[in-house]
């Protein structure tokens, strides 16, 4: 969800940013149905308004915020195989064992009290993608630095046609990576680094 944060930083302090690399970021999705906008502005807005405080309250219950199951899924590599892997697309088995060890260590040290902030961040990103699209689009219009937009063609968590539309903005460079999923930088680090390296000379001083 760091894409919108990075774009906001570039818009607020353009002299301090020479370019942005966005990997499968949270960007506004295109409207595909006539009443989709109305639904998000009514039911969707209400669901986010109600859901955030309810979720934050639920996280006070110990068994709700227990992340042992998720930690175990990382440590046993279950997250990178079988049905769990299908949620991120691509081939998660390509993630290096060293990276799996890092993720397991991070899960071990995760403070459950911080999950309440994660709920708020998720709701904010969802609103930017689906509810407050106009203000988010205006933010994107104000970003003047070059942007490299990467995504995997096997990523089920983003709307790829929306990314292609955003990539047509002036100064934006699209770079889809074939058959990669949502874990793009750690699933296909070689291709990711090569794409960034090839793009950077045109943006760096």
Coordinates of N, CA, C and O in Angstrom, one line a residue, residues 36-185:
X36 N -21.6 1.5 -10.3 CA -20.5 1.2 -9.4 C -20.0 2.4 -8.5 O -19.8 2.2 -7.3
X37 N -20.0 3.5 -9.1 CA -19.6 4.7 -8.4 C -20.6 5.0 -7.3 O -20.2 5.3 -6.1
X38 N -21.9 4.9 -7.6 CA -22.9 5.2 -6.7 C -22.9 4.2 -5.5 O -23.0 4.6 -4.3
X39 N -22.6 2.9 -5.8 CA -22.5 1.9 -4.8 C -21.3 2.2 -3.8 O -21.5 2.1 -2.6
X40 N -20.2 2.6 -4.4 CA -19.1 2.9 -3.5 C -19.3 4.1 -2.7 O -18.9 4.2 -1.5
X41 N -20.0 5.1 -3.2 CA -20.2 6.4 -2.5 C -21.3 6.2 -1.4 O -21.3 7.1 -0.5
X42 N -22.1 5.2 -1.5 CA -23.1 5.0 -0.5 C -22.8 3.8 0.4 O -22.3 4.0 1.5
X43 N -23.0 2.6 -0.1 CA -22.8 1.4 0.7 C -21.3 1.2 1.0 O -20.9 0.9 2.2
X44 N -20.4 1.5 0.0 CA -19.0 1.3 0.3 C -18.5 2.3 1.3 O -17.7 1.9 2.2
X45 N -18.9 3.5 1.2 CA -18.4 4.5 2.2 C -18.9 4.2 3.6 O -18.2 4.3 4.6
X46 N -20.2 3.7 3.7 CA -20.8 3.4 5.0 C -20.0 2.2 5.6 O -19.7 2.1 6.8
X47 N -19.7 1.2 4.7 CA -19.0 0.0 5.2 C -17.7 0.3 5.7 O -17.2 -0.2 6.8
X48 N -16.9 1.2 5.1 CA -15.6 1.6 5.6 C -15.7 2.4 6.9 O -14.9 2.2 7.8
X49 N -16.7 3.3 6.9 CA -16.9 4.1 8.2 C -17.2 3.2 9.4 O -16.8 3.4 10.5
X50 N -18.1 2.2 9.1 CA -18.4 1.3 10.2 C -17.4 0.2 10.5 O -17.1 -0.1 11.6
X51 N -16.8 -0.3 9.4 CA -15.9 -1.4 9.5 C -14.6 -1.1 10.3 O -14.1 -2.0 11.0
X52 N -14.1 0.1 10.1 CA -12.8 0.4 10.7 C -12.9 0.4 12.2 O -12.1 -0.3 12.9
X53 N -13.8 1.1 12.9 CA -13.9 1.1 14.3 C -14.2 -0.3 14.8 O -13.8 -0.7 15.9
X54 N -15.1 -1.1 14.1 CA -15.5 -2.4 14.6 C -14.2 -3.3 14.5 O -14.0 -4.1 15.5
X55 N -13.4 -3.2 13.4 CA -12.2 -4.1 13.3 C -11.2 -3.7 14.4 O -10.6 -4.6 15.0
X56 N -11.1 -2.4 14.6 CA -10.1 -2.0 15.7 C -10.5 -2.4 17.0 O -9.7 -2.8 17.9
X57 N -11.8 -2.4 17.3 CA -12.3 -2.9 18.6 C -12.1 -4.4 18.7 O -11.7 -4.9 19.8
X58 N -12.4 -5.2 17.6 CA -12.2 -6.6 17.6 C -10.7 -7.0 17.9 O -10.5 -8.1 18.5
X59 N -9.8 -6.1 17.5 CA -8.4 -6.5 17.7 C -8.0 -6.4 19.1 O -6.9 -6.8 19.5
X60 N -8.9 -5.9 20.0 CA -8.6 -5.9 21.4 C -8.8 -7.3 22.0 O -8.3 -7.6 23.1
X61 N -9.5 -8.2 21.3 CA -9.7 -9.5 21.7 C -8.5 -10.3 21.4 O -8.1 -10.4 20.2
X62 N -7.8 -11.0 22.4 CA -6.6 -11.7 22.1 C -6.6 -12.7 21.0 O -5.7 -12.7 20.1
X63 N -7.6 -13.5 20.9 CA -7.6 -14.5 19.8 C -7.8 -13.9 18.4 O -7.3 -14.5 17.4
X64 N -8.4 -12.7 18.3 CA -8.5 -12.1 17.0 C -7.2 -11.6 16.5 O -6.9 -11.7 15.3
X65 N -6.4 -11.0 17.4 CA -5.1 -10.4 17.0 C -3.9 -11.4 17.0 O -2.8 -11.1 16.8
X66 N -4.2 -12.7 17.4 CA -3.2 -13.7 17.4 C -2.8 -14.0 15.9 O -3.6 -14.4 15.1
X67 N -1.5 -13.8 15.6 CA -1.1 -14.0 14.3 C -0.2 -15.3 14.2 O 0.6 -15.4 13.3
X68 N -0.4 -16.2 15.1 CA 0.4 -17.4 15.1 C 0.1 -18.3 13.9 O 1.0 -18.9 13.3
X69 N -1.1 -18.3 13.4 CA -1.5 -19.1 12.2 C -0.7 -18.5 11.0 O -0.1 -19.3 10.2
X70 N -0.7 -17.2 10.8 CA -0.1 -16.6 9.7 C 1.5 -16.8 9.8 O 2.1 -17.1 8.8
X71 N 2.0 -16.7 11.0 CA 3.4 -16.9 11.2 C 3.8 -18.3 10.9 O 4.8 -18.5 10.2
X72 N 3.0 -19.2 11.3 CA 3.2 -20.6 11.0 C 3.2 -20.9 9.5 O 4.0 -21.7 9.0
X73 N 2.3 -20.2 8.8 CA 2.1 -20.4 7.4 C 3.4 -19.9 6.6 O 3.8 -20.5 5.6
X74 N 4.0 -18.9 7.2 CA 5.3 -18.4 6.6 C 6.4 -19.3 6.9 O 7.2 -19.7 6.0
X75 N 6.5 -19.7 8.2 CA 7.7 -20.6 8.6 C 7.7 -21.9 8.0 O 8.7 -22.5 7.7
X76 N 6.5 -22.5 7.7 CA 6.4 -23.8 7.1 C 6.3 -23.7 5.5 O 6.2 -24.7 4.9
X77 N 6.4 -22.4 5.1 CA 6.4 -22.2 3.6 C 5.1 -22.5 3.0 O 4.9 -22.6 1.8
X78 N 4.0 -22.7 3.8 CA 2.7 -23.0 3.3 C 2.2 -21.8 2.5 O 1.4 -22.0 1.6
X79 N 2.6 -20.6 2.9 CA 2.1 -19.4 2.2 C 2.6 -19.4 0.7 O 2.0 -18.7 -0.1
X80 N 3.6 -20.1 0.4 CA 4.2 -20.0 -0.9 C 3.9 -21.3 -1.7 O 4.5 -21.4 -2.8
X81 N 3.0 -22.1 -1.3 CA 2.6 -23.3 -2.0 C 1.1 -23.5 -1.8 O 0.5 -23.0 -0.9
X82 N 0.5 -24.3 -2.7 CA -0.9 -24.7 -2.5 C -1.8 -23.5 -2.8 O -1.6 -22.6 -3.5
X83 N -3.0 -23.6 -2.1 CA -4.0 -22.7 -2.3 C -3.7 -21.3 -1.9 O -4.1 -20.3 -2.5
X84 N -2.9 -21.1 -0.8 CA -2.5 -19.8 -0.3 C -1.8 -19.0 -1.4 O -1.9 -17.9 -1.6
X85 N -0.9 -19.8 -2.2 CA -0.1 -19.1 -3.2 C -1.0 -18.5 -4.3 O -0.6 -17.5 -4.9
X86 N -2.2 -19.1 -4.5 CA -3.0 -18.6 -5.6 C -3.6 -17.2 -5.3 O -4.0 -16.5 -6.3
X87 N -3.6 -16.8 -4.1 CA -4.1 -15.4 -3.8 C -3.1 -14.3 -4.2 O -3.6 -13.2 -4.4
X88 N -1.9 -14.7 -4.5 CA -0.9 -13.6 -4.9 C -0.5 -13.8 -6.3 O 0.2 -13.0 -6.9
X89 N -0.9 -15.0 -7.0 CA -0.5 -15.2 -8.3 C 0.9 -15.5 -8.6 O 1.7 -15.6 -7.7
X90 N 1.3 -15.6 -9.9 CA 2.7 -15.9 -10.2 C 3.1 -17.2 -9.7 O 2.3 -18.2 -9.6
X91 N 4.4 -17.3 -9.3 CA 5.0 -18.6 -8.8 C 5.7 -18.2 -7.5 O 6.9 -18.0 -7.5
X92 N 5.0 -18.2 -6.4 CA 5.6 -17.8 -5.1 C 6.7 -18.8 -4.7 O 7.5 -18.5 -3.8
X93 N 6.8 -20.0 -5.3 CA 7.9 -20.9 -4.9 C 9.2 -20.4 -5.4 O 10.3 -20.9 -4.9
X94 N 9.2 -19.3 -6.2 CA 10.5 -18.7 -6.7 C 11.1 -17.8 -5.6 O 12.2 -17.4 -5.7
X95 N 10.3 -17.5 -4.6 CA 10.8 -16.6 -3.5 C 11.9 -17.4 -2.8 O 11.7 -18.6 -2.4
X96 N 13.0 -16.7 -2.6 CA 14.2 -17.4 -2.0 C 13.9 -17.8 -0.6 O 13.2 -17.2 0.1
X97 N 14.6 -18.9 -0.2 CA 14.5 -19.3 1.2 C 15.0 -18.3 2.2 O 14.5 -18.2 3.3
X98 N 16.0 -17.5 1.8 CA 16.5 -16.4 2.6 C 15.4 -15.4 2.8 O 15.2 -14.8 3.9
X99 N 14.6 -15.1 1.8 CA 13.5 -14.1 1.9 C 12.4 -14.7 2.8 O 11.8 -13.9 3.6
X100 N 12.1 -16.0 2.7 CA 11.1 -16.6 3.6 C 11.6 -16.5 5.0 O 10.8 -16.2 5.9
X101 N 12.9 -16.7 5.3 CA 13.4 -16.6 6.7 C 13.2 -15.1 7.2 O 12.9 -14.9 8.4
X102 N 13.5 -14.1 6.3 CA 13.3 -12.8 6.8 C 11.8 -12.5 7.1 O 11.5 -11.9 8.1
X103 N 10.9 -13.0 6.3 CA 9.5 -12.8 6.5 C 9.1 -13.5 7.8 O 8.3 -12.9 8.6
X104 N 9.6 -14.6 8.1 CA 9.3 -15.4 9.3 C 9.8 -14.6 10.5 O 9.1 -14.5 11.5
X105 N 10.9 -14.0 10.4 CA 11.5 -13.2 11.5 C 10.6 -12.0 11.8 O 10.4 -11.6 12.9
X106 N 10.2 -11.4 10.7 CA 9.3 -10.2 10.8 C 8.0 -10.5 11.5 O 7.5 -9.8 12.3
X107 N 7.4 -11.7 11.1 CA 6.2 -12.1 11.7 C 6.4 -12.4 13.2 O 5.5 -12.1 14.0
X108 N 7.5 -13.0 13.6 CA 7.8 -13.3 15.0 C 7.9 -12.0 15.8 O 7.4 -12.0 17.0
X109 N 8.4 -10.9 15.3 CA 8.5 -9.7 16.0 C 7.4 -8.7 15.9 O 7.4 -7.6 16.4
X110 N 6.3 -9.1 15.1 CA 5.2 -8.3 14.9 C 4.4 -8.0 16.2 O 4.1 -8.9 16.9
X111 N 4.2 -6.7 16.5 CA 3.4 -6.4 17.7 C 2.0 -6.3 17.3 O 1.6 -5.4 16.5
X112 N 1.1 -7.2 17.8 CA -0.3 -7.2 17.4 C -1.0 -5.8 17.6 O -2.0 -5.5 16.9
X113 N -0.5 -5.0 18.5 CA -1.1 -3.7 18.8 C -1.0 -2.8 17.6 O -1.8 -1.9 17.4
X114 N -0.1 -3.1 16.7 CA 0.1 -2.3 15.5 C -0.9 -2.6 14.4 O -1.0 -1.9 13.4
X115 N -1.6 -3.7 14.5 CA -2.5 -4.2 13.5 C -3.7 -3.2 13.4 O -4.3 -3.1 12.3
X116 N -4.0 -2.5 14.5 CA -5.1 -1.5 14.4 C -4.7 -0.4 13.3 O -5.6 0.0 12.6
X117 N -3.5 0.0 13.3 CA -3.0 0.9 12.3 C -3.1 0.4 10.9 O -3.4 1.1 9.9
X118 N -2.9 -0.9 10.8 CA -3.0 -1.6 9.5 C -4.4 -1.5 9.0 O -4.6 -1.3 7.8
X119 N -5.4 -1.7 9.8 CA -6.8 -1.6 9.4 C -7.1 -0.3 8.9 O -7.7 -0.1 7.8
X120 N -6.6 0.8 9.6 CA -6.9 2.1 9.1 C -6.2 2.4 7.8 O -6.8 3.0 6.9
X121 N -5.0 1.9 7.6 CA -4.3 2.1 6.4 C -5.0 1.4 5.2 O -5.1 2.0 4.1
X122 N -5.4 0.2 5.5 CA -6.1 -0.6 4.4 C -7.4 0.1 4.0 O -7.7 0.2 2.8
X123 N -8.2 0.7 5.0 CA -9.4 1.4 4.7 C -9.1 2.6 3.9 O -9.8 3.0 3.0
X124 N -8.0 3.3 4.3 CA -7.7 4.6 3.6 C -7.3 4.3 2.1 O -7.7 5.0 1.2
X125 N -6.5 3.2 1.9 CA -6.2 2.8 0.5 C -7.4 2.4 -0.3 O -7.5 2.8 -1.5
X126 N -8.3 1.7 0.3 CA -9.5 1.2 -0.3 C -10.3 2.4 -0.7 O -10.9 2.5 -1.9
X127 N -10.5 3.4 0.2 CA -11.2 4.6 -0.2 C -10.6 5.4 -1.3 O -11.3 5.9 -2.2
X128 N -9.2 5.4 -1.4 CA -8.5 6.2 -2.4 C -8.7 5.5 -3.8 O -8.8 6.1 -4.8
X129 N -8.8 4.1 -3.8 CA -9.0 3.4 -5.0 C -10.4 3.4 -5.5 O -10.6 3.4 -6.7
X130 N -11.4 3.4 -4.6 CA -12.8 3.2 -5.0 C -13.8 4.3 -4.7 O -14.7 4.5 -5.4
X131 N -13.5 5.0 -3.6 CA -14.5 6.0 -3.1 C -14.1 7.4 -3.5 O -14.8 8.1 -4.3
X132 N -13.0 7.9 -3.0 CA -12.5 9.2 -3.3 C -11.6 9.3 -4.5 O -10.5 9.8 -4.4
X133 N -12.1 8.7 -5.6 CA -11.2 8.6 -6.8 C -10.8 10.0 -7.3 O -9.7 10.2 -7.8
X134 N -11.7 11.0 -7.3 CA -11.4 12.3 -7.9 C -10.2 12.9 -7.2 O -9.3 13.4 -7.9
X135 N -10.2 12.9 -5.9 CA -9.1 13.6 -5.2 C -7.8 12.8 -5.4 O -6.7 13.4 -5.5
X136 N -7.9 11.5 -5.5 CA -6.7 10.7 -5.8 C -6.2 10.9 -7.2 O -5.0 11.1 -7.4
X137 N -7.1 11.1 -8.1 CA -6.7 11.4 -9.5 C -6.0 12.8 -9.5 O -5.0 13.0 -10.3
X138 N -6.5 13.7 -8.8 CA -5.9 15.0 -8.8 C -4.5 15.0 -8.2 O -3.6 15.7 -8.6
X139 N -4.3 14.1 -7.2 CA -3.0 13.9 -6.6 C -2.0 13.4 -7.7 O -0.9 13.9 -7.9
X140 N -2.5 12.4 -8.5 CA -1.6 11.8 -9.5 C -1.3 12.9 -10.6 O -0.2 12.9 -11.1
X141 N -2.3 13.8 -10.9 CA -2.0 14.8 -11.9 C -1.0 15.8 -11.4 O -0.3 16.4 -12.2
X142 N -0.8 16.0 -10.1 CA 0.1 17.0 -9.5 C 1.5 16.4 -9.4 O 2.5 17.2 -9.2
X143 N 1.7 15.1 -9.6 CA 3.0 14.5 -9.5 C 3.7 14.8 -10.8 O 3.3 14.4 -11.9
X144 N 4.9 15.4 -10.7 CA 5.6 15.8 -11.9 C 6.9 15.0 -12.2 O 7.5 15.2 -13.2
X145 N 7.3 14.2 -11.2 CA 8.5 13.4 -11.4 C 8.3 12.2 -12.2 O 7.1 11.7 -12.3
X146 N 9.3 11.7 -12.9 CA 9.1 10.4 -13.7 C 8.7 9.3 -12.8 O 9.1 9.2 -11.6
X147 N 7.9 8.4 -13.3 CA 7.3 7.3 -12.6 C 7.5 6.0 -13.4 O 7.2 6.0 -14.6
X148 N 8.1 5.0 -12.8 CA 8.2 3.7 -13.4 C 7.1 2.8 -12.7 O 7.1 2.6 -11.5
X149 N 6.2 2.3 -13.5 CA 5.0 1.5 -13.0 C 5.2 0.1 -13.4 O 5.1 -0.2 -14.6
X150 N 5.5 -0.8 -12.4 CA 5.6 -2.2 -12.7 C 4.5 -3.0 -12.1 O 3.9 -2.7 -11.1
X151 N 4.1 -4.1 -12.8 CA 3.1 -5.0 -12.3 C 3.4 -6.4 -13.0 O 4.0 -6.4 -14.0
X152 N 2.9 -7.4 -12.3 CA 3.0 -8.7 -12.9 C 1.7 -9.1 -13.6 O 0.6 -8.7 -13.2
X153 N 1.8 -9.7 -14.8 CA 0.6 -10.0 -15.6 C -0.2 -11.1 -15.0 O -1.3 -11.4 -15.5
X154 N 0.3 -11.8 -13.9 CA -0.5 -12.8 -13.2 C -0.9 -12.4 -11.8 O -1.1 -13.2 -11.0
X155 N -1.0 -11.1 -11.6 CA -1.3 -10.5 -10.3 C -2.8 -10.4 -10.2 O -3.5 -9.7 -10.9
X156 N -3.4 -11.2 -9.3 CA -4.9 -11.2 -9.1 C -5.4 -10.1 -8.2 O -6.6 -9.9 -8.1
X157 N -4.5 -9.4 -7.6 CA -4.9 -8.4 -6.6 C -5.0 -7.0 -7.1 O -5.5 -6.1 -6.4
X158 N -4.6 -6.8 -8.3 CA -4.8 -5.4 -8.9 C -5.6 -5.5 -10.2 O -5.7 -6.6 -10.8
X159 N -6.1 -4.4 -10.7 CA -6.8 -4.3 -12.0 C -5.8 -3.9 -13.0 O -5.4 -2.7 -13.1
X160 N -5.3 -4.8 -13.8 CA -4.3 -4.5 -14.8 C -4.7 -3.5 -15.8 O -3.9 -2.6 -16.2
X161 N -5.9 -3.5 -16.4 CA -6.3 -2.4 -17.3 C -6.2 -1.0 -16.7 O -5.9 -0.1 -17.3
X162 N -6.5 -0.9 -15.4 CA -6.4 0.4 -14.7 C -4.9 0.8 -14.7 O -4.6 2.0 -14.9
X163 N -4.0 -0.1 -14.4 CA -2.6 0.2 -14.4 C -2.1 0.7 -15.8 O -1.3 1.6 -15.9
X164 N -2.6 0.0 -16.8 CA -2.3 0.4 -18.2 C -2.8 1.8 -18.5 O -2.1 2.6 -19.2
X165 N -3.9 2.2 -18.0 CA -4.5 3.5 -18.2 C -3.6 4.6 -17.4 O -3.3 5.6 -18.0
X166 N -3.3 4.3 -16.2 CA -2.4 5.2 -15.4 C -1.1 5.3 -16.1 O -0.5 6.4 -16.0
X167 N -0.5 4.3 -16.6 CA 0.8 4.3 -17.2 C 0.9 5.2 -18.5 O 1.9 5.6 -18.9
X168 N -0.3 5.7 -19.0 CA -0.3 6.6 -20.1 C -0.1 8.0 -19.7 O 0.0 8.9 -20.5
X169 N 0.0 8.3 -18.4 CA 0.2 9.7 -17.9 C 1.6 10.1 -18.4 O 2.5 9.4 -18.5
X170 N 1.7 11.4 -18.6 CA 3.0 12.0 -19.1 C 4.1 11.7 -18.0 O 3.9 11.9 -16.8
X171 N 5.2 11.2 -18.5 CA 6.3 10.9 -17.6 C 6.2 9.6 -16.9 O 7.1 9.2 -16.1
X172 N 5.2 8.8 -17.1 CA 5.0 7.5 -16.5 C 5.5 6.4 -17.6 O 5.2 6.5 -18.7
X173 N 6.2 5.4 -17.1 CA 6.7 4.3 -17.9 C 6.2 3.0 -17.5 O 6.4 2.6 -16.3
X174 N 5.4 2.3 -18.3 CA 4.8 1.0 -17.9 C 5.8 -0.1 -18.1 O 6.6 -0.1 -19.1
X175 N 5.8 -1.0 -17.2 CA 6.7 -2.2 -17.3 C 6.0 -3.4 -16.7 O 6.3 -3.8 -15.6
X176 N 5.1 -4.1 -17.5 CA 4.5 -5.3 -17.0 C 5.6 -6.4 -17.1 O 6.3 -6.5 -18.1
X177 N 5.6 -7.3 -16.1 CA 6.5 -8.5 -16.2 C 5.6 -9.7 -16.3 O 4.8 -10.0 -15.5
X178 N 5.9 -10.4 -17.4 CA 5.0 -11.6 -17.8 C 5.1 -12.7 -16.7 O 6.1 -13.1 -16.2
X179 N 3.9 -13.2 -16.4 CA 3.6 -14.3 -15.5 C 4.1 -14.1 -14.1 O 4.3 -15.0 -13.3
X180 N 4.4 -12.9 -13.7 CA 4.7 -12.6 -12.3 C 3.5 -12.2 -11.6 O 2.5 -11.8 -12.1
X181 N 3.5 -12.4 -10.2 CA 2.3 -12.2 -9.4 C 2.5 -10.9 -8.6 O 3.3 -10.0 -8.9
X182 N 1.8 -10.9 -7.5 CA 1.8 -9.7 -6.6 C 3.1 -9.5 -5.8 O 3.4 -8.4 -5.4
X183 N 3.8 -10.6 -5.6 CA 5.1 -10.5 -4.9 C 6.2 -10.2 -5.8 O 7.3 -10.7 -5.7
X184 N 6.0 -9.4 -6.8 CA 6.9 -9.1 -7.9 C 8.3 -8.9 -7.5 O 9.2 -9.6 -8.0
X185 N 8.7 -8.0 -6.6 CA 10.1 -7.7 -6.3 C 10.8 -8.9 -5.6 O 12.0 -9.0 -5.8

